Short mmCIF file of C-alpha atoms in Angstrom, two decimals:
data_model
loop_
_atom_site.label_atom_id
_atom_site.label_comp_id
_atom_site.label_asym_id
_atom_site.label_seq_id
_atom_site.Cartn_x
_atom_site.Cartn_y
_atom_site.Cartn_z
CA MET A 1 -7.58 -23.10 8.25
CA LYS A 2 -10.49 -21.81 10.38
CA ARG A 3 -8.07 -21.30 13.25
CA VAL A 4 -5.73 -19.27 11.02
CA LEU A 5 -8.54 -17.16 9.64
CA GLY A 6 -9.82 -16.58 13.17
CA SER A 7 -6.42 -15.29 14.26
CA ILE A 8 -6.23 -13.00 11.25
CA LEU A 9 -9.68 -11.64 11.91
CA ALA A 10 -8.70 -10.95 15.51
CA VAL A 11 -5.72 -8.94 14.31
CA GLY A 12 -7.97 -7.16 11.82
CA SER A 13 -10.29 -6.17 14.64
CA LEU A 14 -7.41 -4.52 16.44
CA VAL A 15 -6.37 -2.74 13.28
CA GLY A 16 -9.90 -1.58 12.68
CA GLY A 17 -10.01 -0.32 16.25
CA ALA A 18 -7.22 2.10 15.45
CA ALA A 19 -9.53 3.92 13.05
CA VAL A 20 -10.95 7.02 14.67
CA ALA A 21 -13.50 9.64 13.86
CA PHE A 22 -12.25 13.07 12.82
CA PRO A 23 -14.18 16.18 11.85
CA ALA A 24 -14.52 16.78 8.11
CA CYS A 25 -12.60 19.58 6.46
CA VAL A 26 -13.69 22.04 3.82
CA HIS A 27 -13.10 20.39 0.44
CA ASP A 28 -10.16 22.14 -1.21
CA ASP A 29 -8.23 19.87 -3.56
CA SER A 30 -6.69 22.79 -5.42
CA THR A 31 -4.38 23.39 -2.44
CA MET A 32 -3.45 19.84 -1.42
CA PHE A 33 -3.66 16.94 -3.85
CA ILE A 34 -2.59 13.31 -4.26
CA LEU A 35 -0.40 12.95 -7.32
CA ASP A 36 0.45 9.22 -7.41
CA ALA A 37 0.75 5.97 -5.45
CA LEU A 38 4.49 5.32 -5.30
CA ALA A 39 6.25 2.11 -6.31
CA GLN A 40 8.58 0.48 -3.79
CA PRO A 41 12.15 1.79 -4.13
CA THR A 42 14.65 -0.77 -5.39
CA GLY A 43 18.01 -1.72 -3.92
CA SER A 44 17.01 -1.38 -0.25
CA THR A 45 19.13 -3.52 2.09
CA SER A 46 17.73 -2.22 5.38
CA GLY A 47 14.26 -3.71 5.02
CA GLN A 48 12.83 -0.18 5.05
CA CYS A 49 11.21 1.63 2.13
CA SER A 50 12.76 5.08 1.68
CA TYR A 51 10.72 7.39 -0.55
CA THR A 52 11.59 10.87 -1.76
CA SER A 53 9.61 13.98 -2.69
CA ASP A 54 10.64 13.68 -6.36
CA PRO A 55 7.48 13.80 -8.54
CA THR A 56 9.26 11.84 -11.30
CA GLN A 57 9.92 8.73 -9.17
CA PRO A 58 8.19 5.49 -10.25
CA TYR A 59 4.51 5.14 -9.42
CA LEU A 60 1.91 2.34 -9.51
CA PRO A 61 -1.27 2.26 -11.59
CA GLN A 62 -2.59 -0.45 -9.23
CA GLY A 63 -1.42 -2.53 -6.27
CA ILE A 64 -1.28 -6.23 -5.47
CA VAL A 65 -0.96 -8.02 -2.14
CA ASP A 66 -0.12 -11.71 -1.72
CA PHE A 67 -2.19 -12.95 1.23
CA ALA A 68 0.15 -15.92 1.66
CA LEU A 69 2.86 -13.45 2.67
CA ARG A 70 1.13 -10.31 3.88
CA GLN A 71 -2.36 -9.60 5.23
CA GLU A 72 -2.62 -5.85 4.64
CA TYR A 73 -1.79 -3.20 2.05
CA VAL A 74 0.02 0.01 3.00
CA ALA A 75 0.10 2.58 0.21
CA THR A 76 2.55 5.48 0.01
CA PHE A 77 1.09 8.45 -1.82
CA LEU A 78 2.96 11.47 -3.13
CA VAL A 79 1.02 14.45 -1.80
CA GLY A 80 1.41 17.94 -3.26
CA ASN A 81 0.97 21.42 -1.79
CA GLN A 82 0.25 24.26 -4.22
CA MET A 83 0.17 27.06 -1.65
CA VAL A 84 2.50 29.95 -2.41
CA PRO A 85 4.92 30.92 0.41
CA GLU A 86 3.75 34.06 2.23
CA VAL A 87 6.96 35.10 3.95
CA ASN A 88 8.40 38.44 2.94
CA PRO A 89 12.20 38.19 3.43
CA THR A 90 12.36 41.91 4.23
CA GLN A 91 9.94 41.59 7.16
CA LEU A 92 9.81 39.52 10.33
CA MET A 93 7.05 37.08 9.38
CA THR A 94 6.46 33.39 9.96
CA GLU A 95 5.71 31.01 7.08
CA THR A 96 2.17 29.62 7.32
CA SER A 97 1.88 27.78 3.99
CA PHE A 98 3.23 24.41 5.17
CA ILE A 99 0.49 21.77 5.48
CA ASN A 100 0.36 19.40 8.44
CA ILE A 101 -1.49 16.27 7.31
CA GLN A 102 -3.56 14.90 10.18
CA GLY A 103 -5.22 11.85 8.68
CA ALA A 104 -6.84 10.09 5.78
CA VAL A 105 -10.39 9.02 4.99
CA VAL A 106 -10.43 5.67 3.17
CA ARG A 107 -13.36 3.90 1.59
CA VAL A 108 -13.22 0.52 -0.12
CA THR A 109 -15.52 -1.03 -2.70
CA LYS A 110 -15.61 -4.26 -4.68
CA SER A 111 -14.68 -4.09 -8.35
CA ASP A 112 -18.36 -3.69 -9.28
CA GLY A 113 -18.72 -0.65 -7.01
CA THR A 114 -20.43 -2.42 -4.11
CA PRO A 115 -19.37 -0.65 -0.85
CA VAL A 116 -17.25 -2.74 1.53
CA THR A 117 -16.10 -0.39 4.29
CA SER A 118 -14.91 3.10 5.11
CA PHE A 119 -12.72 4.39 7.92
CA THR A 120 -10.52 7.26 9.05
CA ARG A 121 -6.88 6.80 10.06
CA LEU A 122 -4.60 9.33 11.71
CA VAL A 123 -1.27 10.01 10.02
CA GLY A 124 1.41 12.62 10.51
CA ALA A 125 3.31 14.38 7.73
CA THR A 126 4.30 17.87 6.66
CA ILE A 127 4.17 19.06 3.05
CA PRO A 128 6.18 22.18 2.15
CA PRO A 129 4.70 25.01 0.08
CA SER A 130 5.40 25.47 -3.61
CA THR A 131 8.60 26.88 -5.04
CA GLY A 132 7.62 29.27 -7.78
CA SER A 133 5.16 27.38 -9.98
CA THR A 134 6.34 23.97 -8.73
CA PRO A 135 4.25 22.42 -5.93
CA GLY A 136 5.92 21.12 -2.79
CA TYR A 137 5.71 17.34 -2.40
CA GLY A 138 6.02 14.75 0.34
CA PRO A 139 5.44 10.97 0.58
CA VAL A 140 2.71 9.88 3.01
CA SER A 141 2.01 6.24 3.93
CA VAL A 142 -1.35 4.94 5.12
CA LEU A 143 -3.02 1.54 5.58
CA ILE A 144 -5.77 1.20 2.96
CA LEU A 145 -6.59 -2.54 3.22
CA ASP A 146 -6.61 -4.52 6.48
CA PRO A 147 -7.21 -8.26 7.11
CA THR A 148 -10.84 -7.81 8.10
CA THR A 149 -11.64 -5.93 4.90
CA ILE A 150 -9.80 -8.45 2.73
CA LEU A 151 -11.50 -11.44 4.35
CA SER A 152 -14.93 -9.84 4.01
CA ASP A 153 -14.94 -11.18 0.44
CA ASN A 154 -15.80 -14.89 0.23
CA ASP A 155 -13.81 -15.22 -3.00
CA VAL A 156 -10.64 -14.33 -1.08
CA ILE A 157 -11.29 -17.07 1.48
CA THR A 158 -11.93 -19.56 -1.32
CA ASN A 159 -8.64 -18.61 -2.98
CA ILE A 160 -6.69 -18.99 0.27
CA GLU A 161 -8.21 -22.37 1.11
CA SER A 162 -7.67 -23.74 -2.41
CA ALA A 163 -4.16 -22.40 -2.96
CA ALA A 164 -2.23 -25.65 -2.44
CA ILE A 165 -0.47 -24.62 -5.63
CA PRO A 166 -0.23 -20.83 -6.17
CA GLY A 167 -2.42 -19.70 -9.03
CA PRO A 168 -3.26 -16.56 -10.96
CA SER A 169 -6.70 -16.07 -9.39
CA VAL A 170 -7.13 -12.61 -7.85
CA VAL A 171 -9.87 -10.63 -6.13
CA ARG A 172 -9.93 -6.90 -6.80
CA PHE A 173 -10.81 -4.17 -4.31
CA VAL A 174 -10.98 -0.49 -5.26
CA THR A 175 -9.76 1.97 -2.63
CA TYR A 176 -10.47 5.70 -2.43
CA THR A 177 -8.16 7.78 -0.23
CA LYS A 178 -8.47 11.43 0.79
CA PHE A 179 -6.08 13.29 3.13
CA PHE A 180 -7.02 16.14 5.42
CA GLY A 181 -5.04 18.57 7.56
CA GLN A 182 -4.29 22.18 8.36
CA THR A 183 -1.86 24.82 7.23
CA LEU A 184 0.38 26.43 9.82
CA GLY A 185 -1.93 29.41 9.46
CA GLY A 186 -4.89 27.36 10.71
CA LYS A 187 -6.69 26.81 7.38
CA SER A 188 -8.34 23.41 7.02
CA VAL A 189 -7.55 21.67 3.75
CA GLU A 190 -8.59 18.42 2.13
CA SER A 191 -7.16 16.59 -0.88
CA ASN A 192 -8.84 15.05 -3.88
CA GLU A 193 -10.13 11.48 -3.46
CA PHE A 194 -7.58 9.20 -5.11
CA GLU A 195 -8.84 5.96 -6.68
CA PHE A 196 -6.42 3.02 -6.43
CA PRO A 197 -7.34 -0.62 -7.23
CA VAL A 198 -5.65 -3.39 -5.22
CA ASP A 199 -5.69 -7.06 -6.25
CA VAL A 200 -5.52 -9.79 -3.59
CA CYS A 201 -4.00 -13.18 -4.48
CA SER A 202 -2.47 -16.17 -2.69
CA GLY A 203 1.07 -17.18 -3.65
CA CYS A 204 1.24 -15.07 -6.81
CA LEU A 205 4.16 -12.87 -5.68
CA ILE A 206 6.52 -15.76 -4.85
CA GLY A 207 9.32 -16.15 -7.37
CA PHE A 208 9.99 -19.87 -7.73
CA SER A 209 13.38 -21.02 -9.01
CA ASN A 210 11.91 -24.33 -10.28
CA GLY A 211 15.04 -26.46 -10.58
CA PRO A 212 14.40 -29.05 -13.31
CA ASP A 213 15.13 -32.05 -11.05
CA HIS A 214 11.99 -31.41 -8.97
CA PRO A 215 8.31 -31.04 -9.86
CA ALA A 216 7.30 -27.37 -10.18
CA PRO A 217 6.65 -25.21 -8.28
CA ASN A 218 9.81 -25.58 -6.22
CA CYS A 219 12.53 -23.44 -4.68
CA VAL A 220 15.47 -25.52 -5.84
CA PRO A 221 17.91 -23.40 -7.88
CA THR A 222 19.01 -24.60 -11.29
CA ALA A 223 22.51 -26.08 -11.23
CA GLY A 224 25.15 -23.40 -11.72
CA THR A 225 22.84 -20.51 -10.80
CA THR A 226 24.62 -17.80 -8.80
CA THR A 227 22.23 -14.86 -9.23
CA THR A 228 21.43 -13.06 -5.98
CA VAL A 229 17.99 -11.45 -5.78
CA THR A 230 17.27 -8.72 -3.22
CA ALA A 231 13.98 -9.06 -1.37
CA PRO A 232 11.61 -6.07 -1.59
CA CYS A 233 11.28 -3.80 1.43
CA LEU A 234 7.58 -4.72 1.75
CA ALA A 235 7.53 -8.47 1.20
CA GLY A 236 4.24 -9.67 -0.22
CA GLN A 237 3.20 -6.32 -1.66
CA ASP A 238 3.61 -5.31 -5.33
CA SER A 239 6.98 -6.99 -5.92
CA ILE A 240 8.12 -10.59 -6.40
CA VAL A 241 9.70 -12.22 -3.33
CA PRO A 242 12.52 -14.75 -3.92
CA CYS A 243 11.19 -18.12 -2.80
CA GLY A 244 14.23 -19.13 -0.73
CA GLY A 245 13.03 -17.41 2.43
CA VAL A 246 9.28 -18.02 2.16
CA CYS A 247 8.75 -21.22 0.20
CA GLY A 248 8.13 -23.29 3.34
CA ILE A 249 4.72 -21.66 3.80
CA ILE A 250 3.47 -23.16 0.52
CA PRO A 251 2.96 -26.88 1.34
CA ILE A 252 3.28 -28.23 -2.20
CA CYS A 253 6.48 -26.27 -2.73
CA ALA A 254 8.04 -27.48 0.50
CA ALA A 255 7.20 -31.07 -0.44
CA ASN A 256 8.80 -30.67 -3.85
CA ASP A 257 11.93 -29.19 -2.28
CA ALA A 258 12.40 -32.41 -0.34
CA PHE A 259 11.55 -34.61 -3.30
CA ASP A 260 14.25 -37.12 -4.22
CA GLY A 261 16.62 -35.85 -1.56
CA GLY A 262 16.51 -32.19 -2.62
CA PRO A 263 17.61 -29.44 -0.19
#
């Protein structure tokens, strides 16, 4: 287990190294704002999450990441632009009200408010200006929890080491994300700081089939079952993963699959 954790921490160090310093912008969350953290789209068969700019699409009040399947959390936020277009169609003018997002400032605390870390990550996205009284929107994805941050909490390590059988135990982090960028006219803008809690568990997002001929948890389908379940586009984050493709990583489950000659 120490070897595994060491490898994860090494990866986390590389991820953390991608964080860079960036000059602060003038606070202006009336121009650019974060509306919601978006839920994963359903029905994807390409393994890619495809989000839209529709402000009525499903959103998440909180996130969850299963450390047995995934060691980071990437959030996709719906970012709005309330700037009014400046182009006069009767004159030769360029539109300067688009916002180019350049990065995000992320800080993370424990559930009791104790600071854990903060970092800046570069991202690239363009948010169109408003149409009439309706803001322009665009989805923007950014890493808000990395392996190093997750493993900085001893309770997480305890959960991982004791998760021979997946349980409901979770450790909560609270993330705060703020985007910054510039309009095409050169004005620096900064969004509101969006609070988004993320729970970390081990094995809690695996959907076990639990065939009755084997001790639970197991990935043996019940006789006569023909239901096909589509895996989420971000396996191990927010949505249940069918156990068929991942059950081998949970030792007790793999043993039960082989019990009494099972598949």
